[in-house]
């Protein structure tokens, strides 16, 4: 067990604006940690419970197995993207006077991630 790969205790509030980002980051570090543990009798549910804070544990206390606990937490923390609002934010984004061009481009790329854009050929566009 690599101490550097141990995830921090997950204590995010599900109602906070950055809950999805915090969950995605924590869950990925937790999966990496589970991959480094070399125990044939590893109980993933108990390991998960060990790495969540008490307010988060309340949501998964009644889950019988690891998969249902993860499913419960994903339903709680991962919100669906509001594509219309994301596109509105991208359209109305203006460069601040203190931002240089590179910073503004990074901000636009960050906003575009939630817009669900996809490549469309001329034929596909014509058929729509």
PDB file of C-alpha atoms in Angstrom:
ATOM      1  CA  UNK A   1       0.000   0.000   0.000  1.00  0.00           C
ATOM      2  CA  UNK A   2       1.634   3.184  -1.201  1.00  0.00           C
ATOM      3  CA  UNK A   3       1.094   5.998   1.346  1.00  0.00           C
ATOM      4  CA  UNK A   4       1.454   8.637  -1.365  1.00  0.00           C
ATOM      5  CA  UNK A   5      -1.490   7.180  -3.282  1.00  0.00           C
ATOM      6  CA  UNK A   6      -3.858   7.130  -0.310  1.00  0.00           C
ATOM      7  CA  UNK A   7      -6.887   9.319  -1.037  1.00  0.00           C
ATOM      8  CA  UNK A   8      -7.920  11.973   1.424  1.00  0.00           C
ATOM      9  CA  UNK A   9     -11.126  11.522   3.365  1.00  0.00           C
ATOM     10  CA  UNK A  10     -14.059  12.495   1.134  1.00  0.00           C
ATOM     11  CA  UNK A  11     -16.152  15.146   2.859  1.00  0.00           C
ATOM     12  CA  UNK A  12     -17.817  17.169   0.076  1.00  0.00           C
ATOM     13  CA  UNK A  13     -21.258  18.652   0.520  1.00  0.00           C
ATOM     14  CA  UNK A  14     -23.582  17.330  -2.227  1.00  0.00           C
ATOM     15  CA  UNK A  15     -25.169  20.776  -2.573  1.00  0.00           C
ATOM     16  CA  UNK A  16     -21.935  22.677  -3.177  1.00  0.00           C
ATOM     17  CA  UNK A  17     -21.317  23.974  -6.701  1.00  0.00           C
ATOM     18  CA  UNK A  18     -18.073  22.007  -7.040  1.00  0.00           C
ATOM     19  CA  UNK A  19     -19.457  18.715  -5.697  1.00  0.00           C
ATOM     20  CA  UNK A  20     -19.253  16.927  -9.058  1.00  0.00           C
ATOM     21  CA  UNK A  21     -15.668  18.002  -9.652  1.00  0.00           C
ATOM     22  CA  UNK A  22     -14.604  17.009  -6.147  1.00  0.00           C
ATOM     23  CA  UNK A  23     -16.362  13.627  -6.429  1.00  0.00           C
ATOM     24  CA  UNK A  24     -14.826  12.823  -9.819  1.00  0.00           C
ATOM     25  CA  UNK A  25     -11.331  13.679  -8.573  1.00  0.00           C
ATOM     26  CA  UNK A  26     -11.693  11.806  -5.294  1.00  0.00           C
ATOM     27  CA  UNK A  27     -13.223   8.721  -6.915  1.00  0.00           C
ATOM     28  CA  UNK A  28     -10.419   8.501  -9.464  1.00  0.00           C
ATOM     29  CA  UNK A  29      -7.774   8.713  -6.724  1.00  0.00           C
ATOM     30  CA  UNK A  30      -9.696   6.099  -4.737  1.00  0.00           C
ATOM     31  CA  UNK A  31      -9.751   3.714  -7.726  1.00  0.00           C
ATOM     32  CA  UNK A  32      -6.011   4.237  -8.195  1.00  0.00           C
ATOM     33  CA  UNK A  33      -5.490   3.444  -4.534  1.00  0.00           C
ATOM     34  CA  UNK A  34      -7.562   0.243  -4.793  1.00  0.00           C
ATOM     35  CA  UNK A  35      -5.445  -0.801  -7.766  1.00  0.00           C
ATOM     36  CA  UNK A  36      -2.264  -0.586  -5.681  1.00  0.00           C
ATOM     37  CA  UNK A  37      -3.580  -2.661  -2.788  1.00  0.00           C
ATOM     38  CA  UNK A  38      -2.348  -6.231  -3.165  1.00  0.00           C
ATOM     39  CA  UNK A  39      -4.758  -8.081  -0.929  1.00  0.00           C
ATOM     40  CA  UNK A  40      -6.872 -10.976  -2.211  1.00  0.00           C
ATOM     41  CA  UNK A  41      -9.397 -10.485   0.598  1.00  0.00           C
ATOM     42  CA  UNK A  42      -9.863  -6.738   0.108  1.00  0.00           C
ATOM     43  CA  UNK A  43     -13.338  -5.623   1.168  1.00  0.00           C
ATOM     44  CA  UNK A  44     -13.986  -2.649  -1.104  1.00  0.00           C
ATOM     45  CA  UNK A  45     -17.074  -1.493   0.802  1.00  0.00           C
ATOM     46  CA  UNK A  46     -15.218  -1.331   4.116  1.00  0.00           C
ATOM     47  CA  UNK A  47     -12.310   0.432   2.428  1.00  0.00           C
ATOM     48  CA  UNK A  48     -14.730   2.956   0.933  1.00  0.00           C
ATOM     49  CA  UNK A  49     -16.342   3.545   4.321  1.00  0.00           C
ATOM     50  CA  UNK A  50     -12.886   4.121   5.813  1.00  0.00           C
ATOM     51  CA  UNK A  51     -12.194   6.938   3.333  1.00  0.00           C
ATOM     52  CA  UNK A  52     -15.464   8.887   3.615  1.00  0.00           C
ATOM     53  CA  UNK A  53     -16.373  11.353   6.330  1.00  0.00           C
ATOM     54  CA  UNK A  54     -19.341  10.792   8.664  1.00  0.00           C
ATOM     55  CA  UNK A  55     -21.787  13.097   6.805  1.00  0.00           C
ATOM     56  CA  UNK A  56     -21.065  11.182   3.571  1.00  0.00           C
ATOM     57  CA  UNK A  57     -21.281   7.806   5.334  1.00  0.00           C
ATOM     58  CA  UNK A  58     -24.907   8.544   6.240  1.00  0.00           C
ATOM     59  CA  UNK A  59     -25.845   8.209   2.550  1.00  0.00           C
ATOM     60  CA  UNK A  60     -24.217   4.779   2.101  1.00  0.00           C
ATOM     61  CA  UNK A  61     -24.779   3.270   5.547  1.00  0.00           C
ATOM     62  CA  UNK A  62     -27.556   0.967   4.324  1.00  0.00           C
ATOM     63  CA  UNK A  63     -25.859  -0.156   1.106  1.00  0.00           C
ATOM     64  CA  UNK A  64     -25.223  -3.910   1.078  1.00  0.00           C
ATOM     65  CA  UNK A  65     -22.260  -3.878  -1.315  1.00  0.00           C
ATOM     66  CA  UNK A  66     -19.584  -1.697  -2.903  1.00  0.00           C
ATOM     67  CA  UNK A  67     -21.344  -1.278  -6.257  1.00  0.00           C
ATOM     68  CA  UNK A  68     -24.574   0.001  -4.710  1.00  0.00           C
ATOM     69  CA  UNK A  69     -22.630   2.401  -2.468  1.00  0.00           C
ATOM     70  CA  UNK A  70     -20.752   3.846  -5.449  1.00  0.00           C
ATOM     71  CA  UNK A  71     -23.999   4.078  -7.421  1.00  0.00           C
ATOM     72  CA  UNK A  72     -25.648   5.951  -4.540  1.00  0.00           C
ATOM     73  CA  UNK A  73     -22.759   8.396  -4.266  1.00  0.00           C
ATOM     74  CA  UNK A  74     -22.693   8.992  -8.029  1.00  0.00           C
ATOM     75  CA  UNK A  75     -26.421   9.747  -8.054  1.00  0.00           C
ATOM     76  CA  UNK A  76     -25.873  12.150  -5.184  1.00  0.00           C
ATOM     77  CA  UNK A  77     -22.788  13.993  -6.418  1.00  0.00           C
ATOM     78  CA  UNK A  78     -22.808  13.783 -10.228  1.00  0.00           C
ATOM     79  CA  UNK A  79     -25.317  16.223 -11.621  1.00  0.00           C
ATOM     80  CA  UNK A  80     -26.472  16.127 -15.237  1.00  0.00           C
ATOM     81  CA  UNK A  81     -25.014  18.842 -17.430  1.00  0.00           C
ATOM     82  CA  UNK A  82     -27.317  21.700 -18.325  1.00  0.00           C
ATOM     83  CA  UNK A  83     -26.193  22.064 -21.937  1.00  0.00           C
ATOM     84  CA  UNK A  84     -28.366  25.099 -22.664  1.00  0.00           C
ATOM     85  CA  UNK A  85     -26.937  27.004 -19.702  1.00  0.00           C
ATOM     86  CA  UNK A  86     -23.387  25.904 -20.537  1.00  0.00           C
ATOM     87  CA  UNK A  87     -23.756  27.207 -24.087  1.00  0.00           C
ATOM     88  CA  UNK A  88     -25.199  30.458 -22.757  1.00  0.00           C
ATOM     89  CA  UNK A  89     -22.155  30.897 -20.511  1.00  0.00           C
ATOM     90  CA  UNK A  90     -19.848  30.261 -23.454  1.00  0.00           C
ATOM     91  CA  UNK A  91     -21.694  32.713 -25.706  1.00  0.00           C
ATOM     92  CA  UNK A  92     -21.736  35.505 -23.147  1.00  0.00           C
ATOM     93  CA  UNK A  93     -18.161  35.048 -21.939  1.00  0.00           C
ATOM     94  CA  UNK A  94     -16.113  38.210 -22.336  1.00  0.00           C
ATOM     95  CA  UNK A  95     -12.423  38.749 -21.870  1.00  0.00           C
ATOM     96  CA  UNK A  96     -11.504  40.592 -18.678  1.00  0.00           C
ATOM     97  CA  UNK A  97      -9.152  43.512 -18.972  1.00  0.00           C
ATOM     98  CA  UNK A  98      -6.677  41.758 -16.681  1.00  0.00           C
ATOM     99  CA  UNK A  99      -6.665  38.559 -18.788  1.00  0.00           C
ATOM    100  CA  UNK A 100      -4.205  37.944 -21.564  1.00  0.00           C
ATOM    101  CA  UNK A 101      -5.269  36.030 -24.681  1.00  0.00           C
ATOM    102  CA  UNK A 102      -3.938  32.664 -23.462  1.00  0.00           C
ATOM    103  CA  UNK A 103      -5.897  32.875 -20.208  1.00  0.00           C
ATOM    104  CA  UNK A 104      -9.056  33.809 -22.086  1.00  0.00           C
ATOM    105  CA  UNK A 105      -8.633  30.898 -24.512  1.00  0.00           C
ATOM    106  CA  UNK A 106      -8.170  28.522 -21.552  1.00  0.00           C
ATOM    107  CA  UNK A 107     -11.365  29.871 -19.997  1.00  0.00           C
ATOM    108  CA  UNK A 108     -13.254  29.375 -23.273  1.00  0.00           C
ATOM    109  CA  UNK A 109     -11.966  25.802 -23.573  1.00  0.00           C
ATOM    110  CA  UNK A 110     -13.041  25.119 -20.007  1.00  0.00           C
ATOM    111  CA  UNK A 111     -16.533  26.472 -20.679  1.00  0.00           C
ATOM    112  CA  UNK A 112     -16.800  24.529 -23.953  1.00  0.00           C
ATOM    113  CA  UNK A 113     -16.285  21.179 -22.180  1.00  0.00           C
ATOM    114  CA  UNK A 114     -19.838  21.254 -20.809  1.00  0.00           C
ATOM    115  CA  UNK A 115     -21.451  22.284 -24.112  1.00  0.00           C
ATOM    116  CA  UNK A 116     -21.552  18.767 -25.595  1.00  0.00           C
ATOM    117  CA  UNK A 117     -20.344  19.840 -29.025  1.00  0.00           C
ATOM    118  CA  UNK A 118     -19.744  17.092 -31.564  1.00  0.00           C
ATOM    119  CA  UNK A 119     -18.313  16.875 -35.051  1.00  0.00           C
ATOM    120  CA  UNK A 120     -20.939  16.976 -37.791  1.00  0.00           C
ATOM    121  CA  UNK A 121     -20.375  16.478 -41.504  1.00  0.00           C
ATOM    122  CA  UNK A 122     -22.112  18.602 -44.140  1.00  0.00           C
ATOM    123  CA  UNK A 123     -24.386  15.681 -45.016  1.00  0.00           C
ATOM    124  CA  UNK A 124     -25.412  15.183 -41.392  1.00  0.00           C
ATOM    125  CA  UNK A 125     -26.104  18.897 -41.058  1.00  0.00           C
ATOM    126  CA  UNK A 126     -28.146  18.880 -44.257  1.00  0.00           C
ATOM    127  CA  UNK A 127     -30.261  15.956 -43.014  1.00  0.00           C
ATOM    128  CA  UNK A 128     -31.165  17.713 -39.771  1.00  0.00           C
TER     129      UNK A 128
END
